[in-house]
CSV table of C-alpha atoms in Angstrom, one decimal:
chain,number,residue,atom,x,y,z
J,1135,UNK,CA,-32.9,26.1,3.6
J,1136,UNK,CA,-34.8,29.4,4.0
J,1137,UNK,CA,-37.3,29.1,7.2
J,1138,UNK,CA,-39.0,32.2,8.4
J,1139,UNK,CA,-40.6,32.8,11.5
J,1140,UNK,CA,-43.6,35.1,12.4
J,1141,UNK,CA,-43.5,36.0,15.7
J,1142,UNK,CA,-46.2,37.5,18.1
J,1143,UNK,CA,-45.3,39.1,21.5
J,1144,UNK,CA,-46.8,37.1,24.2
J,1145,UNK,CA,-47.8,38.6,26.9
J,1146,UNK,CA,-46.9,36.2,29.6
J,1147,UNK,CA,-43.5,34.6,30.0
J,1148,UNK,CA,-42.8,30.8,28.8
J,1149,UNK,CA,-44.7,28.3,30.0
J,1150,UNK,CA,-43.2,25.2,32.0
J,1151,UNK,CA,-44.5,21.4,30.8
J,1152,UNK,CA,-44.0,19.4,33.8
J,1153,UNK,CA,-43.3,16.3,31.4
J,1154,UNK,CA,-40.6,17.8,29.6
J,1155,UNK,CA,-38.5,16.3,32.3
J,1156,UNK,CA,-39.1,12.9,31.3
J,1157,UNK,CA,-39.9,10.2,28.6
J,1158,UNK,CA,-42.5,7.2,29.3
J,1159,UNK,CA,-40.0,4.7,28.8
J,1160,UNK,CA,-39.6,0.6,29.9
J,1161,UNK,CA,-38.4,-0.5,33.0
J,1162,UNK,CA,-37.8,-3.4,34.7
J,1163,UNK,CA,-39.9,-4.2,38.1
J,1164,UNK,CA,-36.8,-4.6,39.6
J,1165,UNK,CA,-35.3,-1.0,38.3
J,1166,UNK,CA,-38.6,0.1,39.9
J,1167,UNK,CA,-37.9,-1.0,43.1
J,1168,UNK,CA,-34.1,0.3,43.1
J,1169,UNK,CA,-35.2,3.6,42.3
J,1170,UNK,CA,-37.3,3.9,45.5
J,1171,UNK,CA,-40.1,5.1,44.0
J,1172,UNK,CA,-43.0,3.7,45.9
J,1173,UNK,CA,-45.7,2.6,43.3
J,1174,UNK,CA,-48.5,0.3,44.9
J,1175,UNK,CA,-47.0,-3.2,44.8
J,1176,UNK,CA,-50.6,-4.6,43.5
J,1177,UNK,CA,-49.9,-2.9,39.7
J,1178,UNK,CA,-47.0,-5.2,38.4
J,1179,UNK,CA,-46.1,-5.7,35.3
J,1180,UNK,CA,-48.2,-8.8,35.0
J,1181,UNK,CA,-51.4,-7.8,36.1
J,1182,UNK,CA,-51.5,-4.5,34.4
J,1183,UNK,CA,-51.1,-6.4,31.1
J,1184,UNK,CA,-53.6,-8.9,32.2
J,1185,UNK,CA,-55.7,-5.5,32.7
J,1186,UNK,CA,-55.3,-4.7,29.3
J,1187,UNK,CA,-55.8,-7.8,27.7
J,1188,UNK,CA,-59.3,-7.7,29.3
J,1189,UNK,CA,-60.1,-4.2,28.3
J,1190,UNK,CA,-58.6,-4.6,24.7
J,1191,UNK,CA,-61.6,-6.6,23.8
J,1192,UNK,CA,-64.1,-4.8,21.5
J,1193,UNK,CA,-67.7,-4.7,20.6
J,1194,UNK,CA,-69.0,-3.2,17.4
J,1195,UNK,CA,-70.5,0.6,17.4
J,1196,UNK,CA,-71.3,2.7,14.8
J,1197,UNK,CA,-68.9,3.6,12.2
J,1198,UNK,CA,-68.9,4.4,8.3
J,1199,UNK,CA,-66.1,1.4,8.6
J,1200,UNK,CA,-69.1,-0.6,10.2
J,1201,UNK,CA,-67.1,-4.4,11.0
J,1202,UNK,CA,-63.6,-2.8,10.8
J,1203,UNK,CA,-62.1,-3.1,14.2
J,1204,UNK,CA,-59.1,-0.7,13.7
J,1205,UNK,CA,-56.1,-1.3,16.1
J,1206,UNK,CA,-53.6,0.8,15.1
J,1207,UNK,CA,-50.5,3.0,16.5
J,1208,UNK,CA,-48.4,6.0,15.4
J,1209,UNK,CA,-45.0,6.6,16.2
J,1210,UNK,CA,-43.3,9.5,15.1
J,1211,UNK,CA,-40.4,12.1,16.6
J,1212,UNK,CA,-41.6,14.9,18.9
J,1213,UNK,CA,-43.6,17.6,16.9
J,1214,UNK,CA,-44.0,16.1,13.9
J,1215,UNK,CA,-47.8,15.9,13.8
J,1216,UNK,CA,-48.7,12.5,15.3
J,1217,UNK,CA,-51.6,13.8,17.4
J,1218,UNK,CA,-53.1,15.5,14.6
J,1219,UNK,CA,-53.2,12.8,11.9
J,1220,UNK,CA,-54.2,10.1,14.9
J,1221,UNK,CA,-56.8,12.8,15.9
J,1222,UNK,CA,-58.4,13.4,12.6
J,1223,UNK,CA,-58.3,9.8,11.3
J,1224,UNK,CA,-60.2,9.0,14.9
J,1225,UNK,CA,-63.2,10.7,13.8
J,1226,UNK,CA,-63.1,9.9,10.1
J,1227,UNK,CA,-62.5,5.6,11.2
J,1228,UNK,CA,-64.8,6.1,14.3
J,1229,UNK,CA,-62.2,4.5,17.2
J,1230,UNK,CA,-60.9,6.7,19.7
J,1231,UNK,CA,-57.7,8.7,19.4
J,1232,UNK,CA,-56.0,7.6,22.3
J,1233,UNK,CA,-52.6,9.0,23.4
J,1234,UNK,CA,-50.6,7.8,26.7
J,1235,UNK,CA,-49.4,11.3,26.9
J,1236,UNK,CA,-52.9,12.3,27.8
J,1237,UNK,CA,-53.3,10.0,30.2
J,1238,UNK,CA,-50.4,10.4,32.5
J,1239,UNK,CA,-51.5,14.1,32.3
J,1240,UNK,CA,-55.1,13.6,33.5
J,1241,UNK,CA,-54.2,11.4,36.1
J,1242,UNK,CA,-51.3,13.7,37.9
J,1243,UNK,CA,-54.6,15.7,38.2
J,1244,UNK,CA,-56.2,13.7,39.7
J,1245,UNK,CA,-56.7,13.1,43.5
J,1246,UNK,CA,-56.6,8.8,43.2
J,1247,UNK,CA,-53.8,6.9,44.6
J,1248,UNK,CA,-51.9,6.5,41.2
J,1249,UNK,CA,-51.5,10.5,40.9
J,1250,UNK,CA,-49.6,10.8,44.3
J,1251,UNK,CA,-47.7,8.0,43.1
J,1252,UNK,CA,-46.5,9.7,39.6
J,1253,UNK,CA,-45.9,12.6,40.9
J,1254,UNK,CA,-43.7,11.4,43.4
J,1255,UNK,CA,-41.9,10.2,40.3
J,1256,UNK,CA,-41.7,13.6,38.6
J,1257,UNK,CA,-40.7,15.2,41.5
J,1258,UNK,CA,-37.7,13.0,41.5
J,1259,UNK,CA,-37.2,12.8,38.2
J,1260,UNK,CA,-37.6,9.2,37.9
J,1261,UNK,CA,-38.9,7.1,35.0
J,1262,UNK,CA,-42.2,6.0,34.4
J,1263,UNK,CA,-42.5,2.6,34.8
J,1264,UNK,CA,-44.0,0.2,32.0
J,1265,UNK,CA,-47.0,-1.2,34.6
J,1266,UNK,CA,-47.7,2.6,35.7
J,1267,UNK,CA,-48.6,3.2,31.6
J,1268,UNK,CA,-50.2,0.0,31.0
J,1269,UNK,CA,-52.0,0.3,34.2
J,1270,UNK,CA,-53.4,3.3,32.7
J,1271,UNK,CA,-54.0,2.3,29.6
J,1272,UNK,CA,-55.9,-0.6,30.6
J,1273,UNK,CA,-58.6,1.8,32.6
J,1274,UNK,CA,-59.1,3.7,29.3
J,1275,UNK,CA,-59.6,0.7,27.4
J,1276,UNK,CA,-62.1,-0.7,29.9
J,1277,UNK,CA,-64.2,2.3,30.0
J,1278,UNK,CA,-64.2,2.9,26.2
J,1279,UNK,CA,-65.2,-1.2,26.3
J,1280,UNK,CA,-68.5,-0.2,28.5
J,1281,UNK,CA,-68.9,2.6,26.4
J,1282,UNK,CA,-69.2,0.6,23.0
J,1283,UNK,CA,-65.7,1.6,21.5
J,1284,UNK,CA,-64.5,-0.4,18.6
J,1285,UNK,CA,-60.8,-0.1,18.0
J,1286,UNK,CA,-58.3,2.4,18.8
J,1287,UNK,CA,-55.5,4.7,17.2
J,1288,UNK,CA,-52.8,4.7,20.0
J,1289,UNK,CA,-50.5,7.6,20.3
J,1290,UNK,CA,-47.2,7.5,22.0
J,1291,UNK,CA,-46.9,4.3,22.9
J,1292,UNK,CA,-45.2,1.8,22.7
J,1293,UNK,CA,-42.1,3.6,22.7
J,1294,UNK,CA,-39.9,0.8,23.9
J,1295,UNK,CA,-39.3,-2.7,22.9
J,1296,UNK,CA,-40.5,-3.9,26.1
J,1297,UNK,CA,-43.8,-2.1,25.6
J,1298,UNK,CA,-44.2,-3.5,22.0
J,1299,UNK,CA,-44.0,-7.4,23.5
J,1300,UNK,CA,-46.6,-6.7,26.3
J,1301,UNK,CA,-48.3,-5.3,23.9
J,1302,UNK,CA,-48.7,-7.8,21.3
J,1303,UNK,CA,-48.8,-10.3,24.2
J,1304,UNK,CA,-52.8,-8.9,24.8
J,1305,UNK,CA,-53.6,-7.3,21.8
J,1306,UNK,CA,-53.6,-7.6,17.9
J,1307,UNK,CA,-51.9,-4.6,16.4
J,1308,UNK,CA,-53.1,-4.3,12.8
J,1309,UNK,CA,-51.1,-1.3,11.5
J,1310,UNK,CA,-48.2,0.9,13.2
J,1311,UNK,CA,-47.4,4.3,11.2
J,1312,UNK,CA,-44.5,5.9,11.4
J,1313,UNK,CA,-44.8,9.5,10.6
J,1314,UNK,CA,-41.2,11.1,9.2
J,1315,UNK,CA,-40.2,14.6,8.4
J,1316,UNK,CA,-37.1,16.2,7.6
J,1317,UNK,CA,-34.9,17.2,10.5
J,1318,UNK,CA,-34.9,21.2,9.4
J,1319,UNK,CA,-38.4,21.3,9.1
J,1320,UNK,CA,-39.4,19.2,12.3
J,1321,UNK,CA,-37.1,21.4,14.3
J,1322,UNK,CA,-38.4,24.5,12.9
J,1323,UNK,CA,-41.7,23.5,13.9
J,1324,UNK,CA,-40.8,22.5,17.7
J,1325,UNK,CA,-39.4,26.4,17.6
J,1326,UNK,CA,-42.2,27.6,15.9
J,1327,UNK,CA,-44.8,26.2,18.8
J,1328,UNK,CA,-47.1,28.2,20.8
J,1329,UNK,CA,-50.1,27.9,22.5
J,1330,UNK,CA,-52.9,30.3,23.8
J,1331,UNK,CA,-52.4,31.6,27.7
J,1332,UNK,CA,-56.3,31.7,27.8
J,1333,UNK,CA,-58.0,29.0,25.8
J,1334,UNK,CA,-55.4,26.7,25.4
J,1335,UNK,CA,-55.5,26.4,21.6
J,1336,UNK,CA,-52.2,25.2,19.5
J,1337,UNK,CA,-50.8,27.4,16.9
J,1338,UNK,CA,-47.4,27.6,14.8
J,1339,UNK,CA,-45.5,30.7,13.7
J,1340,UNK,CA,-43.3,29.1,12.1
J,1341,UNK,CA,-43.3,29.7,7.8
J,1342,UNK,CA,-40.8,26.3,6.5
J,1343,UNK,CA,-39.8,26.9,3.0
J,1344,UNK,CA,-37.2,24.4,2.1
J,1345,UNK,CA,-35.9,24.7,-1.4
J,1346,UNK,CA,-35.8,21.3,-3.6
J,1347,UNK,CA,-32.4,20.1,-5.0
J,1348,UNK,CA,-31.8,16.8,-6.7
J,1349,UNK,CA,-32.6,14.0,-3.6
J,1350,UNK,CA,-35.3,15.8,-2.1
J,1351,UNK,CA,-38.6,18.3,-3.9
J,1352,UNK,CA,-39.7,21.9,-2.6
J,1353,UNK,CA,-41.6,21.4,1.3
J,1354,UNK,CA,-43.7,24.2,2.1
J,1355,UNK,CA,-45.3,24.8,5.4
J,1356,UNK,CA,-47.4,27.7,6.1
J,1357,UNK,CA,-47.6,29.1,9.7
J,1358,UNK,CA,-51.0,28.1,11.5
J,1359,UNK,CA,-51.7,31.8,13.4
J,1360,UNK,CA,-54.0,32.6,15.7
J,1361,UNK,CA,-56.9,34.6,15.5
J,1362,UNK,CA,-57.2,38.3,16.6
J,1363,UNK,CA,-58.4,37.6,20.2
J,1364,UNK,CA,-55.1,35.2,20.9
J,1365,UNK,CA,-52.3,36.8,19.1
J,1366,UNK,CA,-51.5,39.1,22.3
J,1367,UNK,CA,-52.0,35.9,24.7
J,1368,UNK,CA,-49.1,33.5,22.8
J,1369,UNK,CA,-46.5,31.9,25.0
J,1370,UNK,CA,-44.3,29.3,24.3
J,1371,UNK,CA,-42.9,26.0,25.9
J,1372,UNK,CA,-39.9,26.4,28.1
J,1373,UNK,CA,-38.2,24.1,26.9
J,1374,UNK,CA,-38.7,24.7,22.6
J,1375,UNK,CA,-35.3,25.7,22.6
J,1376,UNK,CA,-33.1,24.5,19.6
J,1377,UNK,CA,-30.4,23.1,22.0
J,1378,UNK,CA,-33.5,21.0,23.9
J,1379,UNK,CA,-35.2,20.0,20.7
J,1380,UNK,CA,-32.1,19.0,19.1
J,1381,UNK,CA,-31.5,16.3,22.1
J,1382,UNK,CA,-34.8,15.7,22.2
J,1383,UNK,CA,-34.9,14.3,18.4
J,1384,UNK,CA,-31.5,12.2,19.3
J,1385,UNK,CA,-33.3,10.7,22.4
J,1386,UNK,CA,-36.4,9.7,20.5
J,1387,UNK,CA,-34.3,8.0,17.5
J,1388,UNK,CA,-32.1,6.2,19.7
J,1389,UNK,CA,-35.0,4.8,21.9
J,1390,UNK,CA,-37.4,4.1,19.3
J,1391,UNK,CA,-35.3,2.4,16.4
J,1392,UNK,CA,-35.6,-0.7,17.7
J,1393,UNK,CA,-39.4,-0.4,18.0
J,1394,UNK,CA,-39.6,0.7,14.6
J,1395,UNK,CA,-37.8,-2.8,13.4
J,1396,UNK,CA,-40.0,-4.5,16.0
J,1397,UNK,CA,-42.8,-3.9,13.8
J,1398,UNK,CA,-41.1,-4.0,10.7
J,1399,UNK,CA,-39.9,-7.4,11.0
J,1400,UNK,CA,-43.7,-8.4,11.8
J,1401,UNK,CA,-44.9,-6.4,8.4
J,1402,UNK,CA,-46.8,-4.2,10.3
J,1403,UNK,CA,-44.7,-0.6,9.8
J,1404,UNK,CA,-45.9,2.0,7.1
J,1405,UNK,CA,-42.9,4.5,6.8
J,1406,UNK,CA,-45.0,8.0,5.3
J,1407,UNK,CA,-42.5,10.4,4.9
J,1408,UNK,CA,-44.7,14.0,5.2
J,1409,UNK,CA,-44.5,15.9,2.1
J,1410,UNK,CA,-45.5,19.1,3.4
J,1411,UNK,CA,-48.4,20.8,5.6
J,1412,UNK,CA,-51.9,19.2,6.4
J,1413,UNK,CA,-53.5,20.2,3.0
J,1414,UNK,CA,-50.6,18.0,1.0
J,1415,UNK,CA,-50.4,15.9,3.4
J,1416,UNK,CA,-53.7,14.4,4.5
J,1417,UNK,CA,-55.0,13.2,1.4
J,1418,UNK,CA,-51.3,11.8,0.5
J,1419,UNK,CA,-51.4,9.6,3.9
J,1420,UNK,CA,-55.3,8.4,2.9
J,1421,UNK,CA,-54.0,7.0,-0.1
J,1422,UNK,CA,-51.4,5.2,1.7
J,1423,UNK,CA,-53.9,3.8,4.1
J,1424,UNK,CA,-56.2,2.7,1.3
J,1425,UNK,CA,-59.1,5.1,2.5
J,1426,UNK,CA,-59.0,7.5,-0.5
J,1427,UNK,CA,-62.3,6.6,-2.1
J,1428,UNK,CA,-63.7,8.3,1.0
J,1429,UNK,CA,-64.6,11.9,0.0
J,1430,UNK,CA,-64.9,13.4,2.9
J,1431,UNK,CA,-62.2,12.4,4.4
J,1432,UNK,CA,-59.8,14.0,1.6
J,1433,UNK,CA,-61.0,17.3,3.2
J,1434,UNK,CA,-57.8,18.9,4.7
């Protein structure tokens, strides 16, 4: 393997991610309570899936998939690119890209009565508990409902079992994709992040070029650099270390194999193993999803 790295000097030190700490990951009520974290005793399990199932129902809005209510979800190891596929079939489908990550991250800043109770949790480095997520879930569901959304991409959940059954429970998941890349290149990416000190923009210095043998072709991935006005303002995530990435990746695949057979067993999984970068990519995961004869949407 010959990966090659461009680096820029930031000018700050690494930055921290408070959610590095911790995955969203299932629960029991009863865990909950042994924990001692002190989430309001009116969002069980139960209700907060009742929640959802009332937000989860759609109404039509415009769409150049006008009467295709897409209910999909992707699933996929840290850093491999879910966000950015969700986010870019989102505008081509016309459903919001929604991604639990997100959502845990908007409401810790927030002032409400949930956010003193997560970040309780993060302070102690507990868990997040299943209701917690599909408490919040539900609230973005319901206001996309008022707002005429039809459908959804979701993004980073489920990620347990226990998830997956709640919700199929209150919701029909058409399609679940499950975005795969090799191990070099997705850990050459994680190393490769960094992100803007000022404007908060994503970019990767990282330049993977993998050399083909007989079981797998030639992947090339060009860095994605910053312009002028950022290069001086890169920093990087504290914890994109290869020792932290590594464990990461082994977390992820233990906790999420059994979600992946969850869906498979129900004929719902797409395995798209990424060829390369966006531009070989893209079109590649279109054709899977059938929505190739879309020309504007083979635009990488």
């Amino acid at each position: 393997m010959a990966v090659s790295h461009r680096l820029f000097r930031p000018a700050t030190t690494t930055v921290k991610n408070t959610f590095s700490s911790f995955l969203i990951r299932s629960i029991s009520s009863s865990s909950s309570s042994s924990s001692g974290s002190s989430l309001d005793p009116k969002i069980d399990l139960e209700e907060a899936a009742s929640q959802l199932e009332k937000s989860s129902s759609t109404s039509t809005s415009p769409s150049p998939y006008k009467g295709r209510n897409f209910h999909w979800v992707f699933l996929g190891c840290p850093g491999v690119g879910k966000g950015t596929y969700a986010s870019r079939l989102s505008s081509l489908l016309g459903v919001p890209h929604i991604a639990t990550g997100d959502l845990v991250r908007e409401e810790l800043s927030s002032s409400g009565l949930l956010s003193s109770q997560l970040k309780e949790l993060v302070n102690h480095g507990k868990l997040v508990p299943d209701e917690f997520i599909i408490s919040l879930l539900s609230k973005r569901l319901q206001a996309g409902k008022e707002k005429g959304e039809s459908g959804y991409i979701l993004d980073g959940f489920p990620r347990t079992v226990t998830q997956a059954e709640i919700l199929e429970g209150v919701t029909n998941i058409d399609l679940v994709i499950n975005l795969k890349l090799r191990e070099e290149a997705l850990l050459a990416k994680c190393l490769g992040r960094r992100i803007c000190s000022e404007c908060g923009a994503n970019y990767n210095v990282a330049c993977i070029d993998i050399k083909g043998d007989d079981d797998s072709p030639r992947m090339y991935m060009p860095p994605l650099l910053p312009p002028p006005n950022c290069e001086s303002k890169l920093i990087s995530r504290a914890d994109d270390t290869e020792e932290v990435v590594k464990e990461r990746l082994r977390i992820y695949n233990k906790m999420t194999q059994p979600v992946e057979e969850f869906y498979k067993k129900r004929r719902k999984l797409l395995e798209f193993e990424l060829p390369g970068g966006i531009p070989e990519s893209w079109p590649r995961l279109l054709r899977a999803l059938h929505l190739e004869n879309d020309k504007q949407s083979a635009i990488a």
